[in-house]
Amino acid sequence: MIRVTVWNENFHEKADPKIAAIYPDGIHGAIAEGLSEYSEFEVRTATLDMPECGLDDDTLNNTDVLIWWGHCRHKDIPDEIAEKVRLRVLDGMGLIVLHSSHMSKPFLRLMGTICRLKWRENDETERIWVIDPGHPIANGLPEFIEIEQEETYGERFEIPNPDELVFISWFSGGEVFRSGCCFRRGLGKIFYFRPGHEAYPIYYRKDIRKIIANAVSWAKPSCGPRPTLGHFPVPLENIRIVDHSDEYHP
Ligand code: ZN
C-alpha cells in the first residue's frame, strides 16, 4: 500500500461560493476521490485549518507521498512545518506539487530558486503535450490532452532545470510552459504538475486523475538501502573480510 496524504489550504472553497459550488468537498476531496479508485493507495486528507496545519509528525511520518495544493495562504504555514516537509522529502517521501503550489514554502525550499512565473486568468485553452512518452507518469495517456478553459501560465518559470520533463503546455494565448517537471532531492522524488486552478473543475477529469495517480506511483519511496552518513571509524574492508579458511577441509 502507498500511503497518500492530500493536503489543501482549503481557503477558496470556504471563502468563495462559486468555488464551493465547483468543489463542495474541497479540492482535496476531489483529488482523494480520484485516488480512491486505486486499490494500492491508502488515502487521507489534511487541511490548513487542522491542528499543526494537518501536518503533525505522526501524519508526516506515515505518509509515503504528500500531494500539496496551496495558493494564497502559503505564508500561514510555519517555517518549522515547511522544514519538516523538506526533511521528509530528503528522507524519501514523495511530493506532488500542484498548480499554484509552486510558491509554497516546501517547494521553494526544495528548489532553492524563486519559482515565479507569468500568469493571467483569461479562460484560454491549455494543450498539455506528453514530451516523454516512456516516462511512468505518462503511462496510458494520449499524445496530448486538452483543457478547454484554464488559467494561463507562461515561461519563464524560475525553477532549476528539471531532472526529467514529462509535459509541456501550450495555451491558446500563445504561451508555453513546463507543466510536468520531475526533481530528485536526497532520497525523495518531487513532481510539479501545473493544471488545477480553483475556478475550473479540473480535478474531476479522468485524464488529470490518471496523471496524479501515475505520479503517486512514481514518487513513492524506493526500498533502497539507507545510506551510511557521517564519521565511520572502522574501515569498511575490516568488516567485509571474513576468514573462512577453517571452513574448508579438502
Ligand atoms: Zn490558479
PDB file of C-alpha atoms and ligand atoms in Angstrom:
ATOM      1  CA  MET A   1       0.000   0.000   0.000  1.00  0.00           C
ATOM      2  CA  ILE A   2       1.146   3.509  -0.781  1.00  0.00           C
ATOM      3  CA  ARG A   3       0.069   5.908   1.967  1.00  0.00           C
ATOM      4  CA  VAL A   4      -1.027   9.176   0.370  1.00  0.00           C
ATOM      5  CA  THR A   5      -1.891  12.422   2.164  1.00  0.00           C
ATOM      6  CA  VAL A   6      -3.704  15.053   0.099  1.00  0.00           C
ATOM      7  CA  TRP A   7      -3.063  18.464   1.678  1.00  0.00           C
ATOM      8  CA  ASN A   8      -5.039  21.573   0.740  1.00  0.00           C
ATOM      9  CA  GLU A   9      -5.138  25.087   2.140  1.00  0.00           C
ATOM     10  CA  ASN A  10      -8.926  24.820   1.609  1.00  0.00           C
ATOM     11  CA  PHE A  11      -9.434  28.571   1.507  1.00  0.00           C
ATOM     12  CA  HIS A  12     -11.160  29.441  -1.792  1.00  0.00           C
ATOM     13  CA  GLU A  13     -13.701  26.671  -1.260  1.00  0.00           C
ATOM     14  CA  LYS A  14     -14.760  28.302   2.018  1.00  0.00           C
ATOM     15  CA  ALA A  15     -14.407  31.973   1.056  1.00  0.00           C
ATOM     16  CA  ASP A  16     -15.997  31.991  -2.398  1.00  0.00           C
ATOM     17  CA  PRO A  17     -19.411  30.396  -3.052  1.00  0.00           C
ATOM     18  CA  LYS A  18     -18.552  29.979  -6.761  1.00  0.00           C
ATOM     19  CA  ILE A  19     -15.540  27.833  -5.885  1.00  0.00           C
ATOM     20  CA  ALA A  20     -17.520  25.999  -3.186  1.00  0.00           C
ATOM     21  CA  ALA A  21     -20.063  25.051  -5.872  1.00  0.00           C
ATOM     22  CA  ILE A  22     -17.284  23.532  -8.009  1.00  0.00           C
ATOM     23  CA  TYR A  23     -15.582  21.755  -5.109  1.00  0.00           C
ATOM     24  CA  PRO A  24     -18.194  21.147  -2.382  1.00  0.00           C
ATOM     25  CA  ASP A  25     -15.840  18.646  -0.698  1.00  0.00           C
ATOM     26  CA  GLY A  26     -12.793  20.823  -1.317  1.00  0.00           C
ATOM     27  CA  ILE A  27     -10.062  20.369  -3.901  1.00  0.00           C
ATOM     28  CA  HIS A  28      -8.518  17.813  -1.543  1.00  0.00           C
ATOM     29  CA  GLY A  29     -11.791  15.881  -1.532  1.00  0.00           C
ATOM     30  CA  ALA A  30     -11.894  15.722  -5.336  1.00  0.00           C
ATOM     31  CA  ILE A  31      -8.269  14.605  -5.591  1.00  0.00           C
ATOM     32  CA  ALA A  32      -8.742  11.997  -2.838  1.00  0.00           C
ATOM     33  CA  GLU A  33     -11.870  10.696  -4.590  1.00  0.00           C
ATOM     34  CA  GLY A  34      -9.886  10.169  -7.799  1.00  0.00           C
ATOM     35  CA  LEU A  35      -7.133   8.284  -5.972  1.00  0.00           C
ATOM     36  CA  SER A  36      -9.613   6.126  -4.048  1.00  0.00           C
ATOM     37  CA  GLU A  37     -10.359   4.271  -7.303  1.00  0.00           C
ATOM     38  CA  TYR A  38      -6.919   2.658  -6.994  1.00  0.00           C
ATOM     39  CA  SER A  39      -6.727  -0.222  -4.509  1.00  0.00           C
ATOM     40  CA  GLU A  40      -2.984   0.234  -3.959  1.00  0.00           C
ATOM     41  CA  PHE A  41      -3.433   3.691  -2.412  1.00  0.00           C
ATOM     42  CA  GLU A  42      -4.403   4.385   1.194  1.00  0.00           C
ATOM     43  CA  VAL A  43      -5.624   7.981   1.008  1.00  0.00           C
ATOM     44  CA  ARG A  44      -6.256  10.585   3.685  1.00  0.00           C
ATOM     45  CA  THR A  45      -6.680  14.342   3.536  1.00  0.00           C
ATOM     46  CA  ALA A  46      -5.298  17.195   5.609  1.00  0.00           C
ATOM     47  CA  THR A  47      -6.061  20.917   5.571  1.00  0.00           C
ATOM     48  CA  LEU A  48      -4.535  24.145   6.828  1.00  0.00           C
ATOM     49  CA  ASP A  49      -7.215  24.684   9.487  1.00  0.00           C
ATOM     50  CA  MET A  50      -6.360  21.434  11.298  1.00  0.00           C
ATOM     51  CA  PRO A  51      -4.012  21.412  14.336  1.00  0.00           C
ATOM     52  CA  GLU A  52      -0.404  21.796  13.165  1.00  0.00           C
ATOM     53  CA  CYS A  53      -1.841  22.591   9.704  1.00  0.00           C
ATOM     54  CA  GLY A  54      -2.758  18.903   9.383  1.00  0.00           C
ATOM     55  CA  LEU A  55       0.937  18.025   9.141  1.00  0.00           C
ATOM     56  CA  ASP A  56       1.797  16.714  12.591  1.00  0.00           C
ATOM     57  CA  ASP A  57       4.739  14.330  12.976  1.00  0.00           C
ATOM     58  CA  ASP A  58       2.541  11.235  13.012  1.00  0.00           C
ATOM     59  CA  THR A  59       0.896  12.214   9.705  1.00  0.00           C
ATOM     60  CA  LEU A  60       4.177  13.109   8.004  1.00  0.00           C
ATOM     61  CA  ASN A  61       5.980  10.017   9.260  1.00  0.00           C
ATOM     62  CA  ASN A  62       3.183   7.820   7.945  1.00  0.00           C
ATOM     63  CA  THR A  63       2.941   9.451   4.530  1.00  0.00           C
ATOM     64  CA  ASP A  64       4.687   7.913   1.520  1.00  0.00           C
ATOM     65  CA  VAL A  65       3.525  10.581  -0.926  1.00  0.00           C
ATOM     66  CA  LEU A  66       2.278  14.052   0.004  1.00  0.00           C
ATOM     67  CA  ILE A  67       0.128  15.965  -2.503  1.00  0.00           C
ATOM     68  CA  TRP A  68       0.060  19.741  -1.992  1.00  0.00           C
ATOM     69  CA  TRP A  69      -2.450  22.357  -3.183  1.00  0.00           C
ATOM     70  CA  GLY A  70      -2.000  25.928  -1.982  1.00  0.00           C
ATOM     71  CA  HIS A  71      -2.459  29.417  -3.382  1.00  0.00           C
ATOM     72  CA  CYS A  72      -2.997  32.438  -1.153  1.00  0.00           C
ATOM     73  CA  ARG A  73      -2.204  31.040   2.309  1.00  0.00           C
ATOM     74  CA  HIS A  74       1.381  29.915   1.738  1.00  0.00           C
ATOM     75  CA  LYS A  75       2.615  32.283   4.453  1.00  0.00           C
ATOM     76  CA  ASP A  76       0.330  30.660   7.046  1.00  0.00           C
ATOM     77  CA  ILE A  77       2.483  27.538   7.051  1.00  0.00           C
ATOM     78  CA  PRO A  78       5.002  27.977   9.882  1.00  0.00           C
ATOM     79  CA  ASP A  79       8.614  27.684   8.786  1.00  0.00           C
ATOM     80  CA  GLU A  80       9.128  24.718  11.152  1.00  0.00           C
ATOM     81  CA  ILE A  81       6.421  22.729   9.365  1.00  0.00           C
ATOM     82  CA  ALA A  82       7.780  23.623   5.919  1.00  0.00           C
ATOM     83  CA  GLU A  83      11.178  22.458   7.103  1.00  0.00           C
ATOM     84  CA  LYS A  84       9.742  19.167   8.396  1.00  0.00           C
ATOM     85  CA  VAL A  85       8.186  18.541   4.978  1.00  0.00           C
ATOM     86  CA  ARG A  86      11.506  19.312   3.272  1.00  0.00           C
ATOM     87  CA  LEU A  87      13.394  16.925   5.550  1.00  0.00           C
ATOM     88  CA  ARG A  88      10.814  14.171   4.986  1.00  0.00           C
ATOM     89  CA  VAL A  89      11.291  14.568   1.225  1.00  0.00           C
ATOM     90  CA  LEU A  90      15.077  14.363   1.603  1.00  0.00           C
ATOM     91  CA  ASP A  91      14.442  11.196   3.617  1.00  0.00           C
ATOM     92  CA  GLY A  92      12.412   9.615   0.799  1.00  0.00           C
ATOM     93  CA  MET A  93       8.812  10.887   0.966  1.00  0.00           C
ATOM     94  CA  GLY A  94       7.381  11.729  -2.460  1.00  0.00           C
ATOM     95  CA  LEU A  95       5.938  15.226  -3.011  1.00  0.00           C
ATOM     96  CA  ILE A  96       3.453  16.215  -5.706  1.00  0.00           C
ATOM     97  CA  VAL A  97       3.136  19.976  -6.049  1.00  0.00           C
ATOM     98  CA  LEU A  98       0.014  21.146  -7.851  1.00  0.00           C
ATOM     99  CA  HIS A  99      -0.727  24.357  -9.760  1.00  0.00           C
ATOM    100  CA  SER A 100      -0.212  27.500  -7.614  1.00  0.00           C
ATOM    101  CA  SER A 101       1.719  25.481  -5.028  1.00  0.00           C
ATOM    102  CA  HIS A 102       4.828  26.477  -6.988  1.00  0.00           C
ATOM    103  CA  MET A 103       5.106  29.269  -4.394  1.00  0.00           C
ATOM    104  CA  SER A 104       4.529  27.011  -1.371  1.00  0.00           C
ATOM    105  CA  LYS A 105       7.221  27.066   1.286  1.00  0.00           C
ATOM    106  CA  PRO A 106       8.232  23.389   0.978  1.00  0.00           C
ATOM    107  CA  PHE A 107       8.639  23.655  -2.819  1.00  0.00           C
ATOM    108  CA  LEU A 108      10.627  26.913  -2.602  1.00  0.00           C
ATOM    109  CA  ARG A 109      12.938  25.359  -0.006  1.00  0.00           C
ATOM    110  CA  LEU A 110      13.459  22.220  -2.063  1.00  0.00           C
ATOM    111  CA  MET A 111      14.103  24.126  -5.317  1.00  0.00           C
ATOM    112  CA  GLY A 112      16.274  26.940  -3.943  1.00  0.00           C
ATOM    113  CA  THR A 113      15.065  29.369  -6.641  1.00  0.00           C
ATOM    114  CA  ILE A 114      12.290  31.972  -6.614  1.00  0.00           C
ATOM    115  CA  CYS A 115       9.876  29.745  -8.637  1.00  0.00           C
ATOM    116  CA  ARG A 116       7.922  32.707 -10.059  1.00  0.00           C
ATOM    117  CA  LEU A 117       6.191  32.569 -13.434  1.00  0.00           C
ATOM    118  CA  LYS A 118       3.990  34.567 -15.801  1.00  0.00           C
ATOM    119  CA  TRP A 119       0.188  34.165 -15.449  1.00  0.00           C
ATOM    120  CA  ARG A 120      -3.222  35.520 -16.393  1.00  0.00           C
ATOM    121  CA  GLU A 121      -6.845  34.438 -15.934  1.00  0.00           C
ATOM    122  CA  ASN A 122      -8.380  34.627 -19.388  1.00  0.00           C
ATOM    123  CA  ASP A 123     -10.267  31.327 -19.938  1.00  0.00           C
ATOM    124  CA  GLU A 124      -7.736  30.166 -22.513  1.00  0.00           C
ATOM    125  CA  THR A 125      -7.367  26.601 -23.766  1.00  0.00           C
ATOM    126  CA  GLU A 126      -4.448  24.539 -22.438  1.00  0.00           C
ATOM    127  CA  ARG A 127      -2.973  21.732 -24.521  1.00  0.00           C
ATOM    128  CA  ILE A 128      -0.698  19.511 -22.431  1.00  0.00           C
ATOM    129  CA  TRP A 129       1.783  17.663 -24.620  1.00  0.00           C
ATOM    130  CA  VAL A 130       3.421  14.449 -23.456  1.00  0.00           C
ATOM    131  CA  ILE A 131       7.045  15.002 -24.419  1.00  0.00           C
ATOM    132  CA  ASP A 132       8.432  11.918 -22.618  1.00  0.00           C
ATOM    133  CA  PRO A 133       6.067   9.066 -23.604  1.00  0.00           C
ATOM    134  CA  GLY A 134       8.327   6.468 -21.947  1.00  0.00           C
ATOM    135  CA  HIS A 135       8.049   8.105 -18.542  1.00  0.00           C
ATOM    136  CA  PRO A 136       5.914   6.260 -15.935  1.00  0.00           C
ATOM    137  CA  ILE A 137       3.862   9.430 -15.299  1.00  0.00           C
ATOM    138  CA  ALA A 138       2.795   9.397 -18.985  1.00  0.00           C
ATOM    139  CA  ASN A 139       1.554   5.811 -18.743  1.00  0.00           C
ATOM    140  CA  GLY A 140      -1.775   5.311 -20.532  1.00  0.00           C
ATOM    141  CA  LEU A 141      -2.084   8.880 -21.827  1.00  0.00           C
ATOM    142  CA  PRO A 142      -2.745  10.070 -25.370  1.00  0.00           C
ATOM    143  CA  GLU A 143      -0.212  12.265 -27.207  1.00  0.00           C
ATOM    144  CA  PHE A 144      -1.772  15.368 -25.697  1.00  0.00           C
ATOM    145  CA  ILE A 145      -4.708  16.304 -23.541  1.00  0.00           C
ATOM    146  CA  GLU A 146      -6.707  19.473 -23.919  1.00  0.00           C
ATOM    147  CA  ILE A 147      -8.413  21.525 -21.219  1.00  0.00           C
ATOM    148  CA  GLU A 148     -10.913  23.886 -22.773  1.00  0.00           C
ATOM    149  CA  GLN A 149     -10.552  26.618 -20.161  1.00  0.00           C
ATOM    150  CA  GLU A 150      -7.741  27.105 -17.679  1.00  0.00           C
ATOM    151  CA  GLU A 151      -5.660  29.823 -16.091  1.00  0.00           C
ATOM    152  CA  THR A 152      -2.633  30.564 -18.279  1.00  0.00           C
ATOM    153  CA  TYR A 153       0.901  30.128 -17.000  1.00  0.00           C
ATOM    154  CA  GLY A 154       3.891  31.116 -19.119  1.00  0.00           C
ATOM    155  CA  GLU A 155       7.664  30.904 -19.171  1.00  0.00           C
ATOM    156  CA  ARG A 156       9.912  31.771 -17.768  1.00  0.00           C
ATOM    157  CA  PHE A 157       9.203  29.520 -14.807  1.00  0.00           C
ATOM    158  CA  GLU A 158      12.047  30.251 -12.379  1.00  0.00           C
ATOM    159  CA  ILE A 159      12.882  26.705 -11.308  1.00  0.00           C
ATOM    160  CA  PRO A 160      16.118  24.729 -11.535  1.00  0.00           C
ATOM    161  CA  ASN A 161      16.241  22.679 -14.743  1.00  0.00           C
ATOM    162  CA  PRO A 162      14.027  19.638 -14.019  1.00  0.00           C
ATOM    163  CA  ASP A 163      15.752  16.252 -13.828  1.00  0.00           C
ATOM    164  CA  GLU A 164      13.019  14.921 -16.120  1.00  0.00           C
ATOM    165  CA  LEU A 165      10.408  16.871 -18.088  1.00  0.00           C
ATOM    166  CA  VAL A 166       7.229  14.931 -18.877  1.00  0.00           C
ATOM    167  CA  PHE A 167       4.782  17.599 -20.089  1.00  0.00           C
ATOM    168  CA  ILE A 168       4.916  20.951 -21.847  1.00  0.00           C
ATOM    169  CA  SER A 169       1.742  23.037 -22.100  1.00  0.00           C
ATOM    170  CA  TRP A 170       0.704  25.326 -24.912  1.00  0.00           C
ATOM    171  CA  PHE A 171      -2.005  27.927 -24.328  1.00  0.00           C
ATOM    172  CA  SER A 172      -4.299  29.448 -26.916  1.00  0.00           C
ATOM    173  CA  GLY A 173      -2.952  32.881 -25.986  1.00  0.00           C
ATOM    174  CA  GLY A 174       0.453  31.805 -27.289  1.00  0.00           C
ATOM    175  CA  GLU A 175       2.453  30.980 -24.133  1.00  0.00           C
ATOM    176  CA  VAL A 176       4.215  27.705 -23.418  1.00  0.00           C
ATOM    177  CA  PHE A 177       5.054  26.294 -20.000  1.00  0.00           C
ATOM    178  CA  ARG A 178       6.953  23.354 -18.498  1.00  0.00           C
ATOM    179  CA  SER A 179       3.902  21.790 -16.890  1.00  0.00           C
ATOM    180  CA  GLY A 180       5.141  18.390 -15.697  1.00  0.00           C
ATOM    181  CA  CYS A 181       8.540  18.575 -14.001  1.00  0.00           C
ATOM    182  CA  CYS A 182      10.358  15.852 -12.036  1.00  0.00           C
ATOM    183  CA  PHE A 183      13.056  16.585  -9.487  1.00  0.00           C
ATOM    184  CA  ARG A 184      15.153  14.397  -7.201  1.00  0.00           C
ATOM    185  CA  ARG A 185      16.194  15.766  -3.832  1.00  0.00           C
ATOM    186  CA  GLY A 186      18.032  13.471  -1.423  1.00  0.00           C
ATOM    187  CA  LEU A 187      16.145  10.160  -1.406  1.00  0.00           C
ATOM    188  CA  GLY A 188      12.889  11.853  -2.410  1.00  0.00           C
ATOM    189  CA  LYS A 189      11.117  12.474  -5.684  1.00  0.00           C
ATOM    190  CA  ILE A 190       9.157  15.628  -6.471  1.00  0.00           C
ATOM    191  CA  PHE A 191       6.666  16.162  -9.307  1.00  0.00           C
ATOM    192  CA  TYR A 192       5.326  19.597 -10.168  1.00  0.00           C
ATOM    193  CA  PHE A 193       2.083  19.460 -12.196  1.00  0.00           C
ATOM    194  CA  ARG A 194       0.577  22.700 -13.482  1.00  0.00           C
ATOM    195  CA  PRO A 195      -3.224  22.327 -14.067  1.00  0.00           C
ATOM    196  CA  GLY A 196      -5.726  22.869 -11.278  1.00  0.00           C
ATOM    197  CA  HIS A 197      -6.868  26.484 -10.995  1.00  0.00           C
ATOM    198  CA  GLU A 198      -9.653  26.544  -8.412  1.00  0.00           C
ATOM    199  CA  ALA A 199     -12.214  28.186 -10.745  1.00  0.00           C
ATOM    200  CA  TYR A 200     -12.348  25.167 -13.083  1.00  0.00           C
ATOM    201  CA  PRO A 201     -13.399  21.575 -12.293  1.00  0.00           C
ATOM    202  CA  ILE A 202     -10.018  20.170 -13.358  1.00  0.00           C
ATOM    203  CA  TYR A 203      -9.593  17.537 -10.644  1.00  0.00           C
ATOM    204  CA  TYR A 204     -12.723  15.638 -11.694  1.00  0.00           C
ATOM    205  CA  ARG A 205     -11.237  14.863 -15.110  1.00  0.00           C
ATOM    206  CA  LYS A 206     -10.276  11.253 -15.723  1.00  0.00           C
ATOM    207  CA  ASP A 207      -7.039  12.129 -17.519  1.00  0.00           C
ATOM    208  CA  ILE A 208      -5.889  14.531 -14.792  1.00  0.00           C
ATOM    209  CA  ARG A 209      -6.729  11.950 -12.122  1.00  0.00           C
ATOM    210  CA  LYS A 210      -4.758   9.352 -14.080  1.00  0.00           C
ATOM    211  CA  ILE A 211      -1.707  11.646 -14.183  1.00  0.00           C
ATOM    212  CA  ILE A 212      -1.889  12.278 -10.429  1.00  0.00           C
ATOM    213  CA  ALA A 213      -2.214   8.528  -9.766  1.00  0.00           C
ATOM    214  CA  ASN A 214       0.754   7.813 -12.062  1.00  0.00           C
ATOM    215  CA  ALA A 215       2.736  10.490 -10.235  1.00  0.00           C
ATOM    216  CA  VAL A 216       1.953   8.934  -6.843  1.00  0.00           C
ATOM    217  CA  SER A 217       3.213   5.536  -8.059  1.00  0.00           C
ATOM    218  CA  TRP A 218       6.366   7.171  -9.473  1.00  0.00           C
ATOM    219  CA  ALA A 219       7.070   9.293  -6.371  1.00  0.00           C
ATOM    220  CA  LYS A 220       6.610   6.586  -3.747  1.00  0.00           C
ATOM    221  CA  PRO A 221       9.731   5.916  -1.653  1.00  0.00           C
ATOM    222  CA  SER A 222      12.163   3.392  -3.081  1.00  0.00           C
ATOM    223  CA  CYS A 223      13.225   0.443  -0.966  1.00  0.00           C
ATOM    224  CA  GLY A 224      16.924   1.077  -1.492  1.00  0.00           C
ATOM    225  CA  PRO A 225      19.453   0.778   1.340  1.00  0.00           C
ATOM    226  CA  ARG A 226      19.686   3.535   3.902  1.00  0.00           C
ATOM    227  CA  PRO A 227      22.954   5.370   3.237  1.00  0.00           C
ATOM    228  CA  THR A 228      25.644   5.379   5.914  1.00  0.00           C
ATOM    229  CA  LEU A 229      26.468   9.004   6.651  1.00  0.00           C
ATOM    230  CA  GLY A 230      28.932  10.744   8.936  1.00  0.00           C
ATOM    231  CA  HIS A 231      32.077   9.568  10.753  1.00  0.00           C
ATOM    232  CA  PHE A 232      32.716   5.865  10.192  1.00  0.00           C
ATOM    233  CA  PRO A 233      35.647   4.881  12.427  1.00  0.00           C
ATOM    234  CA  VAL A 234      36.136   1.261  11.297  1.00  0.00           C
ATOM    235  CA  PRO A 235      37.493   0.748   7.742  1.00  0.00           C
ATOM    236  CA  LEU A 236      34.854  -0.984   5.613  1.00  0.00           C
ATOM    237  CA  GLU A 237      37.381  -3.590   4.451  1.00  0.00           C
ATOM    238  CA  ASN A 238      37.905  -4.729   8.044  1.00  0.00           C
ATOM    239  CA  ILE A 239      34.224  -5.551   8.242  1.00  0.00           C
ATOM    240  CA  ARG A 240      33.910  -7.186   4.839  1.00  0.00           C
ATOM    241  CA  ILE A 241      36.951  -9.539   5.015  1.00  0.00           C
ATOM    242  CA  VAL A 242      35.873 -12.663   6.839  1.00  0.00           C
ATOM    243  CA  ASP A 243      38.274 -15.565   7.294  1.00  0.00           C
ATOM    244  CA  HIS A 244      36.614 -18.739   6.008  1.00  0.00           C
ATOM    245  CA  SER A 245      39.851 -20.823   5.930  1.00  0.00           C
ATOM    246  CA  ASP A 246      38.807 -23.129   8.746  1.00  0.00           C
ATOM    247  CA  GLU A 247      35.576 -23.962   6.903  1.00  0.00           C
ATOM    248  CA  TYR A 248      37.458 -25.646   4.020  1.00  0.00           C
ATOM    249  CA  HIS A 249      38.680 -29.215   4.631  1.00  0.00           C
ATOM    250  CA  PRO A 250      39.715 -30.952   1.357  1.00  0.00           C
TER     251      PRO A 250
HETATM  252 ZN    ZN B   1      -4.635  29.467 -10.197  1.00  0.00          ZN
END
